[in-house]
One Martini backbone bead per residue (centre of mass of N, CA, C, O) as a GRO file, in nm:
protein
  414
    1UNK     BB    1  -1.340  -2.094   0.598
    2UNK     BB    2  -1.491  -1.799   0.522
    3UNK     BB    3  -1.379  -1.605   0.245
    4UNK     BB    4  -1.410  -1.196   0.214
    5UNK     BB    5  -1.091  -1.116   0.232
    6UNK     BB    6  -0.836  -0.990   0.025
    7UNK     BB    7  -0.535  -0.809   0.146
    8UNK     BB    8  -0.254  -0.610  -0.026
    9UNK     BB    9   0.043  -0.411   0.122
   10UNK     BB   10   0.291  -0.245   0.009
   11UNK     BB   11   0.598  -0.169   0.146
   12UNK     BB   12   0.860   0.070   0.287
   13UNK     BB   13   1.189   0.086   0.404
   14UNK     BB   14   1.392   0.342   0.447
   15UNK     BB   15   1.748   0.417   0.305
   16UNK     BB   16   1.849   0.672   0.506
   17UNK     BB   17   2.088   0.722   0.373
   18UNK     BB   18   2.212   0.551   0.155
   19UNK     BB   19   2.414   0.218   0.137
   20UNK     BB   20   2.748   0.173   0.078
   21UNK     BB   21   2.888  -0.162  -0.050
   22UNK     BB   22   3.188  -0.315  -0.096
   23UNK     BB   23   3.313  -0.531  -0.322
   24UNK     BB   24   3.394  -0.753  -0.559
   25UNK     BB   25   3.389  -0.527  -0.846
   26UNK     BB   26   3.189  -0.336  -0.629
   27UNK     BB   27   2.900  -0.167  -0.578
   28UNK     BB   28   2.636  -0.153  -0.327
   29UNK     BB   29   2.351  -0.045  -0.278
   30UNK     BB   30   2.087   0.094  -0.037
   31UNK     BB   31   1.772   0.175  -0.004
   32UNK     BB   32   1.575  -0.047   0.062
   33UNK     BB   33   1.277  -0.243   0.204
   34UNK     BB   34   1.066  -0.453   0.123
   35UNK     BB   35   0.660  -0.533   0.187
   36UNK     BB   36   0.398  -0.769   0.195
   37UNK     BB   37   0.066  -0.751   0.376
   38UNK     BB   38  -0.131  -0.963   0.442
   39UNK     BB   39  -0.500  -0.983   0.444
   40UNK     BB   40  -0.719  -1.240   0.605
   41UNK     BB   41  -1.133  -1.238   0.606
   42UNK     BB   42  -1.361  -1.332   0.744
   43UNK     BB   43  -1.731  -1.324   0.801
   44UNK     BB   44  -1.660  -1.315   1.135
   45UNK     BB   45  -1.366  -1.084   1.131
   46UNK     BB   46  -1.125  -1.269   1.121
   47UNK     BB   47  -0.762  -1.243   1.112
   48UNK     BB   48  -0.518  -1.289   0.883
   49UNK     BB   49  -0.160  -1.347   0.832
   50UNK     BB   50   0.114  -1.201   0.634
   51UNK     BB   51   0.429  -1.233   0.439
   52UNK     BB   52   0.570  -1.105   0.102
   53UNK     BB   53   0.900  -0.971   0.014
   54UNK     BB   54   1.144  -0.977   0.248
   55UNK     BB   55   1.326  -1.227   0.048
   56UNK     BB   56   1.507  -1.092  -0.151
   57UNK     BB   57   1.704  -1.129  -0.337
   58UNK     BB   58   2.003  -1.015  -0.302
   59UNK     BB   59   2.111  -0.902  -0.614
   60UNK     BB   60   1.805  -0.929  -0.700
   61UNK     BB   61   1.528  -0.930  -0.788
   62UNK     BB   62   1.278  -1.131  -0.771
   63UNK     BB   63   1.073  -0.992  -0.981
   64UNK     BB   64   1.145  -0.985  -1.279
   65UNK     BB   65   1.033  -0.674  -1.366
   66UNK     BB   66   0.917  -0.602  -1.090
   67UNK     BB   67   0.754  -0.577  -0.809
   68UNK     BB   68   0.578  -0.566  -0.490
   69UNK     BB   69   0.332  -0.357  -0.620
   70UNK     BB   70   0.257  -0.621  -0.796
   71UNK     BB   71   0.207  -0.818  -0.609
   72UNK     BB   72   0.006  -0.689  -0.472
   73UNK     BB   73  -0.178  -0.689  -0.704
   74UNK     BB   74  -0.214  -0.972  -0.719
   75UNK     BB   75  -0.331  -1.042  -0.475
   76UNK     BB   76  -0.572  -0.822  -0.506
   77UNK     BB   77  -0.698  -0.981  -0.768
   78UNK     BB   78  -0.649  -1.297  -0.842
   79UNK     BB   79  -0.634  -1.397  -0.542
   80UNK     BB   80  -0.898  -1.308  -0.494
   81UNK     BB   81  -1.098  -1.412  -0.690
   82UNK     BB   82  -0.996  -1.698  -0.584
   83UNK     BB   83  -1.122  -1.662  -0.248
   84UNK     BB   84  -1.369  -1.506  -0.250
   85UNK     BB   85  -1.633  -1.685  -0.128
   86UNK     BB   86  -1.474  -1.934   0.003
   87UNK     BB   87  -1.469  -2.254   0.144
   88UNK     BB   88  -1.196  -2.363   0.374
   89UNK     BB   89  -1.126  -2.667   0.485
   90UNK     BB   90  -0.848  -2.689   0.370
   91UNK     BB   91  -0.593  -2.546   0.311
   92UNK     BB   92  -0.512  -2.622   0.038
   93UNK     BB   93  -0.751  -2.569  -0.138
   94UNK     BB   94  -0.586  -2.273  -0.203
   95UNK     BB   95  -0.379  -2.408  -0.364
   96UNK     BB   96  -0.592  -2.473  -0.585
   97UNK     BB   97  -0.720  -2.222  -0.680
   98UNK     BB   98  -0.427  -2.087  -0.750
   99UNK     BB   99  -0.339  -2.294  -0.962
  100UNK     BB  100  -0.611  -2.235  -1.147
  101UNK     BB  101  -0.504  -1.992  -1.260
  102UNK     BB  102  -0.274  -1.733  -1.474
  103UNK     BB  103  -0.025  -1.780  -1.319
  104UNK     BB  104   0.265  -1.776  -1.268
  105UNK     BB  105   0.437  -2.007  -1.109
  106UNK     BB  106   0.607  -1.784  -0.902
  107UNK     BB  107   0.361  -1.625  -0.786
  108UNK     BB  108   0.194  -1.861  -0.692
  109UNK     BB  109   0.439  -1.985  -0.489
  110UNK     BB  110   0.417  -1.680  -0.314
  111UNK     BB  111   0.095  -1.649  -0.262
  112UNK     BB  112   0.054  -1.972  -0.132
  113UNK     BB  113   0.269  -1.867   0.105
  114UNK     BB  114   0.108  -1.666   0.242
  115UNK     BB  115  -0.182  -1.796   0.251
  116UNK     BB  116  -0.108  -2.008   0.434
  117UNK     BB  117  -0.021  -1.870   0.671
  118UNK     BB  118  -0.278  -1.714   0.731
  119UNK     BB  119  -0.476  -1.951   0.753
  120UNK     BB  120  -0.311  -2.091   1.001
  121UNK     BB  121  -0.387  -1.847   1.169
  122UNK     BB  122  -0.701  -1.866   1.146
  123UNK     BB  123  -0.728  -2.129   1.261
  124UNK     BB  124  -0.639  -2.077   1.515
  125UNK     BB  125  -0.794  -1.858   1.633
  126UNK     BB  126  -1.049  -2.065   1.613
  127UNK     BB  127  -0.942  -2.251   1.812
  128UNK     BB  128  -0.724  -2.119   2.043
  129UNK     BB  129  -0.438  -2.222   1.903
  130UNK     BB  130  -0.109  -2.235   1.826
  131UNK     BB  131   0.024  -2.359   1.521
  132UNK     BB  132   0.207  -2.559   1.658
  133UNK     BB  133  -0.033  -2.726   1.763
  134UNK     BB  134  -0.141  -2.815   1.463
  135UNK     BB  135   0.154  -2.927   1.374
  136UNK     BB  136   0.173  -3.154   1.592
  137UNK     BB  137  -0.054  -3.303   1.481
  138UNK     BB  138   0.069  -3.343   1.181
  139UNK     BB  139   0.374  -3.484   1.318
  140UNK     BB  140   0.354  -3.612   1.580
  141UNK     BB  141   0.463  -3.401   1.813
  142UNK     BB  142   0.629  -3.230   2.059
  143UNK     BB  143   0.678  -2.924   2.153
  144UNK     BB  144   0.938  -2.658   2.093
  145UNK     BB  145   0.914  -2.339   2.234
  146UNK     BB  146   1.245  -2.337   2.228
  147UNK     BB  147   1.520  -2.161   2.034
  148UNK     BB  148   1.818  -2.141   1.875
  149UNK     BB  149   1.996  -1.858   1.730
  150UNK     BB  150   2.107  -1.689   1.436
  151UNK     BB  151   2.303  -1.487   1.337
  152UNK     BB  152   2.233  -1.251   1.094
  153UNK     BB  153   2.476  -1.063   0.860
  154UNK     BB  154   2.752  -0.941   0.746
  155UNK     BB  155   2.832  -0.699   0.504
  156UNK     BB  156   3.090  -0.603   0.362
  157UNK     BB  157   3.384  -0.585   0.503
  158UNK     BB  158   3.628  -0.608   0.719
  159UNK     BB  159   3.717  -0.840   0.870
  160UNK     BB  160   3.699  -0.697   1.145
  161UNK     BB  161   3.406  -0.603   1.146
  162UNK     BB  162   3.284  -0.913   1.186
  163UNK     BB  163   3.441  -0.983   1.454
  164UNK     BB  164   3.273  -0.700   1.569
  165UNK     BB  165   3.005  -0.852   1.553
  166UNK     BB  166   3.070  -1.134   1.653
  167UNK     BB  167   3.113  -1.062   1.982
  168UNK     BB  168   2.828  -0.906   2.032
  169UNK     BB  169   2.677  -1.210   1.945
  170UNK     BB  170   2.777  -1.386   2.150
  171UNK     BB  171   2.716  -1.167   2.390
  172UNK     BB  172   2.401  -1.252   2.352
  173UNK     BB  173   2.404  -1.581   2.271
  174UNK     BB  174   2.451  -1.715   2.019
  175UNK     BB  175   2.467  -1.991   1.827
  176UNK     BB  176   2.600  -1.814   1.567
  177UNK     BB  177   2.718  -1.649   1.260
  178UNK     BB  178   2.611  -1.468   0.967
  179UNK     BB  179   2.795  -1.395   0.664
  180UNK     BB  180   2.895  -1.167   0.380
  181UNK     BB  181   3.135  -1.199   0.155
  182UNK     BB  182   3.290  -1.053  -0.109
  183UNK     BB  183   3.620  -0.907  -0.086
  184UNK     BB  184   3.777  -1.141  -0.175
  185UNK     BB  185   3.975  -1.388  -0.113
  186UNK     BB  186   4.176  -1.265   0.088
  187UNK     BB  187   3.960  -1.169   0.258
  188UNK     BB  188   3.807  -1.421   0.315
  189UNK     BB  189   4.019  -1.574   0.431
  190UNK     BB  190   4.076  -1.344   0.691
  191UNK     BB  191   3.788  -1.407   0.829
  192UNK     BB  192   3.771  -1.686   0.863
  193UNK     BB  193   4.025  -1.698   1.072
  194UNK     BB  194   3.945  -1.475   1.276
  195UNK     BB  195   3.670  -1.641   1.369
  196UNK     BB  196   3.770  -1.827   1.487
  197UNK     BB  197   3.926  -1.704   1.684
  198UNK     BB  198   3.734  -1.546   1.815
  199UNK     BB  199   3.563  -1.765   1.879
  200UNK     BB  200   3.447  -1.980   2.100
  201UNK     BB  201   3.110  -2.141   2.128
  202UNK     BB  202   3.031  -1.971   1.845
  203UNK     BB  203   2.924  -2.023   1.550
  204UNK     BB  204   3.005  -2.013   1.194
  205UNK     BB  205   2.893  -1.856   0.884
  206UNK     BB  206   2.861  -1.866   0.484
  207UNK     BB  207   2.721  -1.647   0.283
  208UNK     BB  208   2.804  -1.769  -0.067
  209UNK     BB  209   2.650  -1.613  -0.303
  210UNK     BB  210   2.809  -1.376  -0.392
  211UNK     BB  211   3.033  -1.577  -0.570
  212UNK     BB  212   2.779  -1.630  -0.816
  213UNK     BB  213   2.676  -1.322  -0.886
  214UNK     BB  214   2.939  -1.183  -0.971
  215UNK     BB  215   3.081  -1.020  -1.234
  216UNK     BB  216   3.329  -1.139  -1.063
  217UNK     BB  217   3.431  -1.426  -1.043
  218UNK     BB  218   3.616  -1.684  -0.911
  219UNK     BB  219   3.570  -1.955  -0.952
  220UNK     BB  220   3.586  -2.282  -0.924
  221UNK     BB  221   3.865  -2.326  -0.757
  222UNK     BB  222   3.839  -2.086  -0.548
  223UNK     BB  223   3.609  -2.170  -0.420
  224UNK     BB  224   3.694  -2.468  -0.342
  225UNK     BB  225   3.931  -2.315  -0.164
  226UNK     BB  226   3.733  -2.139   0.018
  227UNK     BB  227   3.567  -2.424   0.165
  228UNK     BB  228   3.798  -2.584   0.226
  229UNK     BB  229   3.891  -2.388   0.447
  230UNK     BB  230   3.658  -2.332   0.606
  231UNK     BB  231   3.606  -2.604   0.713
  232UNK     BB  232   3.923  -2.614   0.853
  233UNK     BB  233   3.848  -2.415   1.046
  234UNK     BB  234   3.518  -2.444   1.144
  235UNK     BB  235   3.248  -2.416   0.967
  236UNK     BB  236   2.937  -2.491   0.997
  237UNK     BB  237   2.901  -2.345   0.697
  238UNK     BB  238   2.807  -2.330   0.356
  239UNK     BB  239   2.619  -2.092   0.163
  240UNK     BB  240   2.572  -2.130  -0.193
  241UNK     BB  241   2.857  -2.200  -0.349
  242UNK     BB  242   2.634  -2.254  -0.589
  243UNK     BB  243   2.364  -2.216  -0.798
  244UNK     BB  244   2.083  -2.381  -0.699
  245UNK     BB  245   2.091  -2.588  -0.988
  246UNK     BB  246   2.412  -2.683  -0.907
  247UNK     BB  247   2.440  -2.980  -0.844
  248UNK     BB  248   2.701  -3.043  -0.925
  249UNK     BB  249   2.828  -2.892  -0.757
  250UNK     BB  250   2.788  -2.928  -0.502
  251UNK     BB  251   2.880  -3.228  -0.497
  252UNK     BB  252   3.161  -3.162  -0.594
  253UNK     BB  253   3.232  -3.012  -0.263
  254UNK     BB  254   3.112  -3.246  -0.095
  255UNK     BB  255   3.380  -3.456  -0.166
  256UNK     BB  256   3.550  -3.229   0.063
  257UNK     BB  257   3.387  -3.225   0.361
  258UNK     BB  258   3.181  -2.992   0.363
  259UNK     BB  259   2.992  -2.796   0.456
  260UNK     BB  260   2.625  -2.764   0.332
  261UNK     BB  261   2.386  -2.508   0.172
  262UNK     BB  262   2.042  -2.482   0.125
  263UNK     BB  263   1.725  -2.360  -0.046
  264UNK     BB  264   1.609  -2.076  -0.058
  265UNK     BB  265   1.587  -2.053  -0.395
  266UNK     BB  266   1.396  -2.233  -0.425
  267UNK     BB  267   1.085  -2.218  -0.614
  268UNK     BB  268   1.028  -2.500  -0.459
  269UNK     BB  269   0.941  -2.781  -0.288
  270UNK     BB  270   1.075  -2.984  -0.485
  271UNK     BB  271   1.334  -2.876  -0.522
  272UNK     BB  272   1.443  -2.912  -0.226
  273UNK     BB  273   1.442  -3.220  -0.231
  274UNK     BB  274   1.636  -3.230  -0.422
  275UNK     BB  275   1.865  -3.131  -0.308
  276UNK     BB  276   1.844  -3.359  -0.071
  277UNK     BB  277   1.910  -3.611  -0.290
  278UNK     BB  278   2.216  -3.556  -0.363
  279UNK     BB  279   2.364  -3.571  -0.058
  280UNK     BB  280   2.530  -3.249  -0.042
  281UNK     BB  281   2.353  -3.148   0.205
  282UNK     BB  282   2.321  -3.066   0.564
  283UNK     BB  283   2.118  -2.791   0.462
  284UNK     BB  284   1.781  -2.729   0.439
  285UNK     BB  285   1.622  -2.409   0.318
  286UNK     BB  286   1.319  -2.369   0.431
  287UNK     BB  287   1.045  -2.138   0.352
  288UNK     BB  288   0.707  -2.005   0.431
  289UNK     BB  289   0.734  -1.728   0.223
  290UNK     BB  290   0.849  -1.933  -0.043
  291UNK     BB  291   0.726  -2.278   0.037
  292UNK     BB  292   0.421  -2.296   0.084
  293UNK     BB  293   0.445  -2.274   0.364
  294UNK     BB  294   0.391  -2.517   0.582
  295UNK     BB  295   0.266  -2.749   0.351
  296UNK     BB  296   0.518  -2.700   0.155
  297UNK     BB  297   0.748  -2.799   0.394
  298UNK     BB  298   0.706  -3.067   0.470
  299UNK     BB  299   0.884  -3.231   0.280
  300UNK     BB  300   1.127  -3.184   0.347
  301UNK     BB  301   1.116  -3.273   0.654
  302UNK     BB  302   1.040  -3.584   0.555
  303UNK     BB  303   1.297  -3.603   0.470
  304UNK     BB  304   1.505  -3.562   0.663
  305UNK     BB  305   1.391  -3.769   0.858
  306UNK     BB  306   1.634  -3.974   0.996
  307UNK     BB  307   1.861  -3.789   0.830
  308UNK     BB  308   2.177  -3.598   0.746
  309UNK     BB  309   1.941  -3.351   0.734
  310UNK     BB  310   1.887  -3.030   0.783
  311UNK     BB  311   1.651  -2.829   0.907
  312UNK     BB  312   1.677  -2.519   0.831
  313UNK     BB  313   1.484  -2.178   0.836
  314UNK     BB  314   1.489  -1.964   0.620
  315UNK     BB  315   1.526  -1.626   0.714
  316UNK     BB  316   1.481  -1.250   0.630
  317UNK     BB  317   1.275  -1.013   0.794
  318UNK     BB  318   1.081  -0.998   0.966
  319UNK     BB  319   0.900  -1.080   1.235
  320UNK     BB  320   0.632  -1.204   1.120
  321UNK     BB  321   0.819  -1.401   1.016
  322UNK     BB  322   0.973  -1.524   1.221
  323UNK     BB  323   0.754  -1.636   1.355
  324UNK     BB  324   0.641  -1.851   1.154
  325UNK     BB  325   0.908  -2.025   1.155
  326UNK     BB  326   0.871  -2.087   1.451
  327UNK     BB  327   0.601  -2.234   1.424
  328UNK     BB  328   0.771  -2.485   1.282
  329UNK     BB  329   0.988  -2.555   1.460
  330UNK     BB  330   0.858  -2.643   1.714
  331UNK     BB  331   0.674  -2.877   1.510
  332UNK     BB  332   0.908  -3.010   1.397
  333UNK     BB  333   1.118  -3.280   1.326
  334UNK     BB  334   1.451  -3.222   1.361
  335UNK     BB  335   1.409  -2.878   1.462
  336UNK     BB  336   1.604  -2.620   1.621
  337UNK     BB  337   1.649  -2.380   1.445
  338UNK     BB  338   1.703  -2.021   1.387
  339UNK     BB  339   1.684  -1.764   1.163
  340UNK     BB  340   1.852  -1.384   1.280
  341UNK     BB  341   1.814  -1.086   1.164
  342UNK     BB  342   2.043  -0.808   1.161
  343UNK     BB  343   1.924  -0.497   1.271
  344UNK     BB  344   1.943  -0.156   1.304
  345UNK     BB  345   1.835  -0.122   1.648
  346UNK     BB  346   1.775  -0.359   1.793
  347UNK     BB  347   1.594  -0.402   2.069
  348UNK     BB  348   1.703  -0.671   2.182
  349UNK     BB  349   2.000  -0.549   2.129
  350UNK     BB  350   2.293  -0.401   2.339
  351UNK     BB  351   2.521  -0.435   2.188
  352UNK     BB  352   2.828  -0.301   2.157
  353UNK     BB  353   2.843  -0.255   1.869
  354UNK     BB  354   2.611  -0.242   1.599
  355UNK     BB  355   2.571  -0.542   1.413
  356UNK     BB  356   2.417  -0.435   1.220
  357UNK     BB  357   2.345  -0.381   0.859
  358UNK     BB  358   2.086  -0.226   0.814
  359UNK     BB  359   1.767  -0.025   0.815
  360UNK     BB  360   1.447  -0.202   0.948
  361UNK     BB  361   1.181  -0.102   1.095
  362UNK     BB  362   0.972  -0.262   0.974
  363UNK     BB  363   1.024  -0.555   1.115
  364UNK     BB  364   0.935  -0.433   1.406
  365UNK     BB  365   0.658  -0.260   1.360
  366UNK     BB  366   0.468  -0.474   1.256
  367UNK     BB  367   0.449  -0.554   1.535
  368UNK     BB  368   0.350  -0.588   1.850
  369UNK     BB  369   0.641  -0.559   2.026
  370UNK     BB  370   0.817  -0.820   2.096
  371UNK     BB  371   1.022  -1.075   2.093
  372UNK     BB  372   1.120  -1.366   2.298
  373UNK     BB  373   1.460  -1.314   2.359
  374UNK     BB  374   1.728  -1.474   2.493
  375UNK     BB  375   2.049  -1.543   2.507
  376UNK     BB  376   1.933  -1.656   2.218
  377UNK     BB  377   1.609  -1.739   2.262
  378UNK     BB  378   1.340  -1.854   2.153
  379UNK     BB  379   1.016  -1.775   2.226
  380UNK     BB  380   0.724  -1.925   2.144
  381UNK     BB  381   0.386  -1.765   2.092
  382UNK     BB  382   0.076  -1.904   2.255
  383UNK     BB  383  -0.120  -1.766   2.124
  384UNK     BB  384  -0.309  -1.728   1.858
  385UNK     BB  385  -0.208  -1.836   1.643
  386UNK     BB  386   0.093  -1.681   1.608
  387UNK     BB  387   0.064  -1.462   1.877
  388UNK     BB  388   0.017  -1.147   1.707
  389UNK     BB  389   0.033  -0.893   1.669
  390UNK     BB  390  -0.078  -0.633   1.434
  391UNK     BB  391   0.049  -0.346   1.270
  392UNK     BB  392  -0.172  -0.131   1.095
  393UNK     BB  393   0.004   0.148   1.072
  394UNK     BB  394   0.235   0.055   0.861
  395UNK     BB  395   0.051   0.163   0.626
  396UNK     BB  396   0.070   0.452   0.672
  397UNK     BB  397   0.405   0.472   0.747
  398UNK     BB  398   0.539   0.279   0.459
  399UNK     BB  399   0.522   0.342   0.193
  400UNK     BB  400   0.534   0.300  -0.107
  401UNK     BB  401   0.850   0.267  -0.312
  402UNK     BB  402   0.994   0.297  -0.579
  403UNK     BB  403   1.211   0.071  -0.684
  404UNK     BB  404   1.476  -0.039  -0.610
  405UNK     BB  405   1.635  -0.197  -0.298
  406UNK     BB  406   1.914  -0.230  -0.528
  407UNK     BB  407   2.233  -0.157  -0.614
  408UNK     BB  408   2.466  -0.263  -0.914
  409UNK     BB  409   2.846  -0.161  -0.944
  410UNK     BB  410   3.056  -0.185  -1.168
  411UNK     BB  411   3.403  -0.105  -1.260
  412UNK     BB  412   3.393  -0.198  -1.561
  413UNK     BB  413   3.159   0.039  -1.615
  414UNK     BB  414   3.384   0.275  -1.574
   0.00000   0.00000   0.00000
């Protein structure tokens, strides 16, 4: 592949008025979702997508002191001088590219991970076939080209309106439904505990981040007694429950029998691993747009592969990171879930009320038409690459905008 330009645009999906939600020690603003749109173009003007910067951490910019208009900056500067006019005879060789750059190493594997996407998108367009395809040719495995989805959502309301959205997301047929406590000790008890009385069927996860970025901690002890009660009523996970590198931490909450997810916030695809060596988790969430692409999870992927830790692709942003993601699924070896992020008027869900989280137009609006969704069951998409148009309009549409996409206020600061 030989590679004629790079081009990367910052793009802002505005939350029109912003949204407050309450937390535990206070609250939270919604102003916007950013999205950094990547497009690699070969000498023979077939192009390659991918996108970067839409599963900003969650309490605080991904980039600290940064913003996504300076990452697409980079990816348009350094990454562009390091990449066009190069001849890519294997995907990784452009990781090796930009590892020779003077980029920070956590830019490094933000763009490493874009290219990546991108080069296998334009990879497969080359030969006329789809990513997962030439994917199982190197885990050597047969494509499961449909996927059970789990519904991500529920962020800081009322036990009630949890299990408002979770019977909404039960009844469309989902696998799982994942959301975000932080209301209190005793708000997260009747949360957990309603959600199980209210499900059938379908599993519940604790998306438990929040515990440990709030500048009012619950504390050791608590968390403890909060992971170990979810577990006894039946959460399928409890998801980041510690810190990221507090292996220590984690280690010791499974030794109380909990199931434990991580490595979403992992920095790099060797952290992933390290944390799966700890033997404390059962699931291990890595993602092709923040861990070097798809050849960045392969390790992880191939330490899985065997034993009783599961790789569950962690996903958050567009539909276009949704088919990424979902082309890591079909064909690597003992993977078969994918985390679906449900924002405001999702065109895919009809149950009312609306279980989104807040509006995000431009996640739906990135490609043309919609992800083949059934029941809750993702098929993905057959055509050459990812198998997706991207819509170019998008960059029209959707101007950054400056400033934090999220913003915490603490009471104690009032």
């Amino acid at each position: 592949m030989d590679i004629a330009r790079v081009d990367s645009y910052a793009l802002s999906s505005p939350i029109d008025p912003p949204q407050d939600r309450s937390f535990h020690g206070g609250t939270r603003r919604l102003n916007k979702r950013d999205v950094v749109l990547v497009v690699l173009e070969t000498r023979d003007g077939e192009q390659g997508f991918a996108t970067a910067g839409a599963s900003s951490s969650a309490m605080r910019e991904y980039f600290e002191g940064d913003s996504q208009g300076t990452f697409a900056d980079v990816l348009g500067g350094t990454v562009a001088d390091a990449l066009e006019g190069e001849t890519i005879t294997e995907v990784t060789d452009a990781h090796d590219l930009i590892s020779d750059t003077n980029l920070p190493a956590h830019l490094q594997t933000e763009a490493i991970s874009a290219v990546d996407v991108a080069l296998w998108d334009l990879r497969g367009k080359e030969l006329g076939t789809p990513v997962y395809d030439l994917l199982t040719d190197e885990y050597e495995t047969e494509p499961a080209e449909e996927m059970p989805l789990y519904a991500s959502g529920g962020m800081y309301m009322e036990p009630e309106g949890y299990v408002e959205q979770a019977e909404v997301l039960e009844e469309e047929g989902f696998f799982g439904y994942k959301y975000r406590p932080g209301i209190g000790p005793d708000g997260d008890r009747r949360t957990v505990e309603q959600l199980a009385a209210a499900t059938d069927e379908m599993a519940f996860m604790l998306d438990v981040h929040t515990w440990w970025k709030l500048r009012s901690s619950y504390g050791d002890d608590t968390v403890q007694n909060l992971v170990e009660h979810a577990a006894r009523e039946g959460a399928f996970w409890i998801e980041e429950p510690v810190e990221p590198d507090d292996h220590e931490g984690y280690t010791s909450l499974a030794e109380h029998g909990a199931p434990l997810a991580g490595g979403e916030s992992k920095e790099s695809p060797s952290g992933l691993v390290e944390l799966g060596e700890t033997g404390a988790v059962d699931f291990l969430q890595g993602d092709v747009r923040h861990h070097e692409g798809f050849s960045g999870c392969r390790p992880a992927i191939e330490f899985c592969r065997g034993r009783d830790v599961e790789f569950v692709p962690h996903n958050f942003g567009t539909w276009l990171g949704l088919i990424a993601n979902a082309h890591l699924v079909a064909a690597a070896p003992e993977v078969r879930l994918l985390e679906y992020p449900v924002f405001e008027n999702d065109p895919t869900i009809d149950g009312r009320p609306d279980p989104g989280m807040y509006p995000f137009e431009l996640a739906f609006d990135i490609i043309d038409g919609e992800p083949d969704i059934d029941n809750g069951t993702l098929t993905v998409p057959d055509g050459p690459g990812l198998g997706v148009d991207v819509n170019l309009d998008v960059i029209r549409d959707y101007p950054f905008a400056d400033g934090p996409w999220t913003e915490f206020h603490y009471d104690e600061d009032e």
